[in-house]
Steps between C-alpha positions, in 0.01 A plus 500: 500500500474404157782548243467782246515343216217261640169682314525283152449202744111392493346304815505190262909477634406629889782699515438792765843524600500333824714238646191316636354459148902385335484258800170348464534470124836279520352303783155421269746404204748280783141331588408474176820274420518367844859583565462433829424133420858362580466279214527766289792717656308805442627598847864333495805833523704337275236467231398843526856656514559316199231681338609792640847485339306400164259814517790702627678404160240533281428915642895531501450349094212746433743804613845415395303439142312810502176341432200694572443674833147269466659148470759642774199577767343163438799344570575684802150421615591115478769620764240633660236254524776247640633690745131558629460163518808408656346717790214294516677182486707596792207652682705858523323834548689675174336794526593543856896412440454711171419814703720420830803417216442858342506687830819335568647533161397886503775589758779314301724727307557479111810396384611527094701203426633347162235477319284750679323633833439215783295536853679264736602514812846350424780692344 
């Protein structure tokens, strides 16, 4: 099902709003770059959750600077994008522990803590 806000996209990006096509357009750009070559630590965890933390900052920068809601989305895409391809460099199903994750995190109750509401299972 395709996001709402999907229309102004044209089939020049390919976005239909389907995991399959987010998938297959982060594996063309990992074989594009050859990540997998181990040469090139495309693949390597550490690398990648270094990059993570870096993207992570640069969204957290975009919001806690109140730059525009544009240059935040692009930078939450980066976040994205990576943690796409971490799936693929682990070989994990994501959209499968995506949706079995959600069923289990639907029965959790909601907590409000310091600095607002939480869903954990721990008190």
């Amino acid at each position: 099902m395709s996001h709402p806000k999907q229309e102004h996209l044209t089939d020049e990006h390919g976005a239909d709003g389907s995991w399959e096509t987010m998938m297959a357009r982060v594996a063309k750009f990992h074989h594009k770059h050859d990540f997998a070559n181990p040469v090139n630590n495309g693949h390597d965890m550490g690398y990648r959750i270094a990059l993570m933390v870096e993207e992570l900052g640069e969204f957290s920068a975009a919001i806690t600077k109140g730059k525009p809601q544009e240059e935040a989305a692009e930078e939450l895409a980066d976040v994205l994008i990576l943690t796409l391809g971490n799936a693929l460099a682990m070989d994990i199903d994501l959209e499968e522990h995506f949706h079995k994750k959600m069923d289990r995190i639907m029965q959790r109750p909601s907590r409000r803590g310091g600095m607002g509401i939480r869903v954990t299972e721990y008190t």
